[in-house]
Short mmCIF file of C-alpha atoms in Angstrom, two decimals:
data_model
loop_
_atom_site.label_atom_id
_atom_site.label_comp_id
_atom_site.label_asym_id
_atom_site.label_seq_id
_atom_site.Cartn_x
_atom_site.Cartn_y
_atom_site.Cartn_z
CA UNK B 17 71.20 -64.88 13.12
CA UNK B 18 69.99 -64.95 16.40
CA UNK B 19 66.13 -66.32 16.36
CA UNK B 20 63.33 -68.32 18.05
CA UNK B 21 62.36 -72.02 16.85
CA UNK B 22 59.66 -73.68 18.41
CA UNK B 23 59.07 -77.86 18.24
CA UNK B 24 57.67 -79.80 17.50
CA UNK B 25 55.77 -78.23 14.29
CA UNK B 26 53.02 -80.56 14.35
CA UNK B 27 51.65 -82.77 16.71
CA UNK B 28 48.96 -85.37 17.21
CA UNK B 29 47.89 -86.53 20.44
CA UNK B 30 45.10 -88.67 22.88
CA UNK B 31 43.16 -86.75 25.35
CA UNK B 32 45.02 -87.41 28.83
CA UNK B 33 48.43 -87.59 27.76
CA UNK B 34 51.11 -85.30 28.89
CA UNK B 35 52.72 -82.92 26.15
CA UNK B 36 55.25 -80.75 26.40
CA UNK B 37 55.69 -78.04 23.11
CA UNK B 38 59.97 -76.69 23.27
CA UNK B 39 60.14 -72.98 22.58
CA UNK B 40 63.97 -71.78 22.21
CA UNK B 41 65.55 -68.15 21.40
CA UNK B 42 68.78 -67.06 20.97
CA UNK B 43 68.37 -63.24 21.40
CA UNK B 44 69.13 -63.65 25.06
CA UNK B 45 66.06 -62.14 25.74
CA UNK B 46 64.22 -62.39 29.22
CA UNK B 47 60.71 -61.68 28.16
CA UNK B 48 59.34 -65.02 26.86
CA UNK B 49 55.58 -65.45 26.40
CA UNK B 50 53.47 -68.74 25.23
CA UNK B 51 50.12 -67.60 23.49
CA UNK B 52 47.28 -69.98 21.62
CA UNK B 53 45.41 -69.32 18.19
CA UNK B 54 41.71 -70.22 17.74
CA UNK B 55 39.49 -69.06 14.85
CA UNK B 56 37.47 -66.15 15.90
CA UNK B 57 39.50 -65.68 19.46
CA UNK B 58 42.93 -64.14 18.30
CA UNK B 59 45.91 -64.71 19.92
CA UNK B 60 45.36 -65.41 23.85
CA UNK B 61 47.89 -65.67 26.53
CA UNK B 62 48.43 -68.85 28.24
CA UNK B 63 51.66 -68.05 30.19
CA UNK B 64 54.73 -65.79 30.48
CA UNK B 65 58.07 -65.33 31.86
CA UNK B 66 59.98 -62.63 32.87
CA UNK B 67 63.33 -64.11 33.90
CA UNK B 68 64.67 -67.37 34.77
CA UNK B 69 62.92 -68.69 37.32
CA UNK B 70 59.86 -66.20 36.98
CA UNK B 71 56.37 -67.57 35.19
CA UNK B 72 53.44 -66.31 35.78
CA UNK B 73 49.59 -66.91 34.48
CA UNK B 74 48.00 -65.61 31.72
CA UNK B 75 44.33 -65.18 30.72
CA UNK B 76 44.31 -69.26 29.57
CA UNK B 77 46.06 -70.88 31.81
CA UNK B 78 44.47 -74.02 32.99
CA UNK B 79 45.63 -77.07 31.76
CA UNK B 80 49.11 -75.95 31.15
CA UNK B 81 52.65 -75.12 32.87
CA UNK B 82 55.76 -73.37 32.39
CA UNK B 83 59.11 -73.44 34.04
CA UNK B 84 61.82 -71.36 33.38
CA UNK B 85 65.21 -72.66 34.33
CA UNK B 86 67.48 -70.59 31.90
CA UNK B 87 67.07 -67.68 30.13
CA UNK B 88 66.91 -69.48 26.09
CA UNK B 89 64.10 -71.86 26.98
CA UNK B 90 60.10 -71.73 28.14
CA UNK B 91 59.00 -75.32 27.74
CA UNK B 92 55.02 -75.07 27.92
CA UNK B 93 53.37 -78.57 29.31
CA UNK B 94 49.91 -79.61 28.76
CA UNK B 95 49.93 -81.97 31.68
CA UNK B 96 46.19 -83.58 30.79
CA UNK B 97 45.60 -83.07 27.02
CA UNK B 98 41.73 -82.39 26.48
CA UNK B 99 40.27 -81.72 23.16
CA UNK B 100 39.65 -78.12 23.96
CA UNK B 101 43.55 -77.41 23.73
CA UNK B 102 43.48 -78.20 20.37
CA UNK B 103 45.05 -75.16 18.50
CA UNK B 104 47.87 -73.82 17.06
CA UNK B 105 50.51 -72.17 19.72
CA UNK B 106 53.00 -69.67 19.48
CA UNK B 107 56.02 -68.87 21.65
CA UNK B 108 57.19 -65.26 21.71
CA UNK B 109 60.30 -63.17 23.15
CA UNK B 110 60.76 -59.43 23.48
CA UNK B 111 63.74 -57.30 24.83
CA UNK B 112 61.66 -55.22 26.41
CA UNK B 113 58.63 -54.57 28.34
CA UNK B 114 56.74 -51.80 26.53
CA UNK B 115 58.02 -50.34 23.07
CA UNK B 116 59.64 -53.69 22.07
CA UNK B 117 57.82 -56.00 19.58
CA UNK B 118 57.39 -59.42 20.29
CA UNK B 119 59.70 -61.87 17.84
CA UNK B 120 57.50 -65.26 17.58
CA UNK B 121 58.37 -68.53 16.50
CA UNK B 122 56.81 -70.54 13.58
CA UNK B 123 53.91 -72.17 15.66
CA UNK B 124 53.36 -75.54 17.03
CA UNK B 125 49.87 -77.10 15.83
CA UNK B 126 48.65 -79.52 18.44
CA UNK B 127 45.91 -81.88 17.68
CA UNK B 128 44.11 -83.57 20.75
CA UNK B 129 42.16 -86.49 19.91
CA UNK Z 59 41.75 -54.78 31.68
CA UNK Z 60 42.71 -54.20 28.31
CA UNK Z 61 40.61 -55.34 25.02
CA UNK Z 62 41.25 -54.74 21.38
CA UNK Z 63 38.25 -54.99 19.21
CA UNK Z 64 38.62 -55.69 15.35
CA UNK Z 65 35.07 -55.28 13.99
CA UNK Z 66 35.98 -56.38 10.35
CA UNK Z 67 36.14 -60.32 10.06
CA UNK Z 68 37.19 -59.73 6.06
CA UNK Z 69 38.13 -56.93 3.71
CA UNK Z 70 38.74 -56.69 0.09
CA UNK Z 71 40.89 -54.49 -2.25
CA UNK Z 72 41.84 -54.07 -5.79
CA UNK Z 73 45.18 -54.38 -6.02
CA UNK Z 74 47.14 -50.57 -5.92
CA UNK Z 75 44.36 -49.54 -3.70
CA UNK Z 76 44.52 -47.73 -0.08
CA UNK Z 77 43.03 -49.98 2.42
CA UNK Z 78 42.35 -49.29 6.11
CA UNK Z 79 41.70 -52.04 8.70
CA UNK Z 80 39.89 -51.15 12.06
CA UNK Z 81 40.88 -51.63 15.72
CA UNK Z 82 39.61 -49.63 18.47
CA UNK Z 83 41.17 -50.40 22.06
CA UNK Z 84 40.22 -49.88 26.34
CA UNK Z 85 42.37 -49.30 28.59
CA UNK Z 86 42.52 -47.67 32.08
CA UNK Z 87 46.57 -47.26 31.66
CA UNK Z 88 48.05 -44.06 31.46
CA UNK Z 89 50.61 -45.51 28.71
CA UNK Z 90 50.63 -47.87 26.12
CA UNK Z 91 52.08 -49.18 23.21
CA UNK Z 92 49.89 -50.26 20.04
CA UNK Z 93 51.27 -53.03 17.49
CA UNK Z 94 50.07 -54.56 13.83
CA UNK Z 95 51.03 -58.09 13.06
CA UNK Z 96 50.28 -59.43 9.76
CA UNK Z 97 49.94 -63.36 9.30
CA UNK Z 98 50.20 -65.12 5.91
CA UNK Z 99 48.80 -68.08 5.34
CA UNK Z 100 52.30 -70.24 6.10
CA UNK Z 101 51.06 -69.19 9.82
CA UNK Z 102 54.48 -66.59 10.92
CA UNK Z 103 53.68 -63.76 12.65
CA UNK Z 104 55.53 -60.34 11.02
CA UNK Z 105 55.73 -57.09 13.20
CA UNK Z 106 54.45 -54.24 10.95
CA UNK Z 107 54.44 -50.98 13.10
CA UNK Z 108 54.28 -49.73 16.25
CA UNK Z 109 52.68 -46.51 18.03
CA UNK Z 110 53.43 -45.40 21.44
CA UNK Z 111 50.25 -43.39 23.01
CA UNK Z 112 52.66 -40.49 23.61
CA UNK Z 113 53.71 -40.20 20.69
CA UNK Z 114 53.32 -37.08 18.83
CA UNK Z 115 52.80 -37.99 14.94
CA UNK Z 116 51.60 -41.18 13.91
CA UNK Z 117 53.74 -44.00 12.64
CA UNK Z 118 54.95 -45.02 9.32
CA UNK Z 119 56.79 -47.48 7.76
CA UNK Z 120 57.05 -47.97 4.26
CA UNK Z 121 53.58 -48.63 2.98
CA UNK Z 122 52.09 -49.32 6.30
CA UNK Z 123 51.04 -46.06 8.65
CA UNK Z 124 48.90 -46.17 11.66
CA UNK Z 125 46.07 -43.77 11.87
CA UNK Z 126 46.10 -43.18 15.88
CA UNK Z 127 43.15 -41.25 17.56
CA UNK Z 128 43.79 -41.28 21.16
CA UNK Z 129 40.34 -39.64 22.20
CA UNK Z 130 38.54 -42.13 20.28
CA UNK Z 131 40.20 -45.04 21.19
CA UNK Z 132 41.51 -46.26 17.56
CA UNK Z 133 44.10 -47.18 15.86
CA UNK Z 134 43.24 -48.27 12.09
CA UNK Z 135 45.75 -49.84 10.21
CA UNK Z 136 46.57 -47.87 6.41
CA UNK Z 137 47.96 -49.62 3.72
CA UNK Z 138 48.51 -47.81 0.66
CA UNK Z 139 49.14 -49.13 -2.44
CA UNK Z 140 48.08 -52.57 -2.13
CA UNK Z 141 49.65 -56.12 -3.36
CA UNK Z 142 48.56 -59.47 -3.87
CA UNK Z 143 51.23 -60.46 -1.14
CA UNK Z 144 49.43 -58.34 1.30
CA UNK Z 145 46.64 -60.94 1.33
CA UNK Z 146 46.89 -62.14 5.23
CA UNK Z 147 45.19 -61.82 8.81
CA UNK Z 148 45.86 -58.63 10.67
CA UNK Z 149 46.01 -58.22 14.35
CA UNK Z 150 45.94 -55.83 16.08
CA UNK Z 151 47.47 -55.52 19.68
CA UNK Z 152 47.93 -53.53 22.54
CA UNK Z 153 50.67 -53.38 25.45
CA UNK Z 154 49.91 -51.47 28.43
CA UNK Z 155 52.65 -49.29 30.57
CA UNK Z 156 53.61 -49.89 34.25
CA UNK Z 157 50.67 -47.10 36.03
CA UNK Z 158 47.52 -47.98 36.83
CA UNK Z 159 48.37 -51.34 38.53
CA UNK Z 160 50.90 -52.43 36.04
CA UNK Z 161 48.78 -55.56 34.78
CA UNK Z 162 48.45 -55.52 31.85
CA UNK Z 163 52.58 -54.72 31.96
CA UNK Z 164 55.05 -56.21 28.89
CA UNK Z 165 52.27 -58.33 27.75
CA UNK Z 166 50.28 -58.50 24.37
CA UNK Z 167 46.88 -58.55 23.86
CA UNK Z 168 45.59 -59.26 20.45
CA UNK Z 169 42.24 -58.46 18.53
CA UNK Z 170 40.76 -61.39 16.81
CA UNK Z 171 42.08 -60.41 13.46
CA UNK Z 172 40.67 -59.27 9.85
CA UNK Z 173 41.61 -61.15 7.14
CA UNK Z 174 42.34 -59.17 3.92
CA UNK Z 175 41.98 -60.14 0.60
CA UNK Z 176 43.39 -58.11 -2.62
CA UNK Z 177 42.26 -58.66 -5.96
CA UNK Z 178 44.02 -58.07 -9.11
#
């Protein structure tokens, strides 16, 4: 069956070090979208990706990077961890643009200490 | 810009009950697409319905229907008949069309979510 995995599940960290969170699908989808969960906030969007070689900037974006260099994988990159990015993040893909629900992975929670 | 408000931090229900969870929504797009996600506690996020703002009847599916008022700006989540297992968060989320400006295009913008509880 054709799904999304994200890794790692759970991860500790120290503020300033570099982390990078793997987000795979198999739907062959070219929507891909990174999002993070805080209590009382929702999801928010951090980054998203049209196509290979498209990212663009979402509503949370500092602190973190995308590159897209094939259509399966959005690797999301906190270059600087800070305490703030502390949360629980979600990768998501979607066929389409508009009527098409977004499949998400299981969540990566990141702890920045 | 688009926002989704959920004004109910918590609900509770007896168990077999008819429950409706809030969400009202702004927009300045001409077209756009309104999801429910429900999240248990093991943290996955599961699609539960879907309405398009064109479309004519609201949407069902199975015990989950989506009461849609376009002039009011809502669209409250129904669940009928409910179970323990439907204890989760709820969000609600919005996806706008490609007219006016096209920004808030093929992405997903959430509420911050209503927990529900059901009692037996």
């Amino acid at each position: 069956d054709a799904e999304i995995t994200q890794s790692p599940r759970h991860k500790i960290t120290e503020t300033g070090r570099q982390v990078t969170l793997a987000c795979h699908q198999t739907w062959n989808h070219n929507n891909m979208f990174w999002y993070r969960q805080d209590l009382g906030h929702g999801l928010r969007l951090i980054h998203y990706s049209y196509g290979v070689q498209d990212t663009n900037k979402g509503e949370v974006s500092d602190g973190y990077s995308v590159s897209r260099s094939n259509t399966e994988d959005l690797p999301l990159t906190l270059e600087s961890a800070a305490s703030s990015q502390t949360s629980v993040y979600f990768c998501a893909s979607s066929q389409g643009l508009f009527a098409g629900e977004l499949f998400f992975g299981e969540g990566s929670r990141l702890t920045v200490l | 810009a688009q926002k989704i408000t959920q004004t109910q931090p918590g609900m509770f229900v007896q168990e077999k009950e008819a429950v409706t969870l809030d969400c009202t929504y702004d927009t300045s797009d001409p077209s756009y697409g309104l999801f429910w996600y429900k999240q248990p506690s093991s943290g996955e996020m599961i699609f539960l319905i879907y309405q398009g703002s064109y479309d004519q009847q609201n949407a069902t599916e199975g015990r989950y229907s989506l009461n849609f008022q376009k002039a009011r700006k809502s669209a409250n989540l129904v669940i009928s008949a409910s179970q323990l297992g439907d204890s989760a968060m709820y969000f609600c989320a919005m996806r706008g069309g490609r007219g006016a400006g096209g920004t808030s295009y093929g992405k997903l913008t959430f509420g911050q979510g209503t927990i529900l509880t059901v009692h037996p």
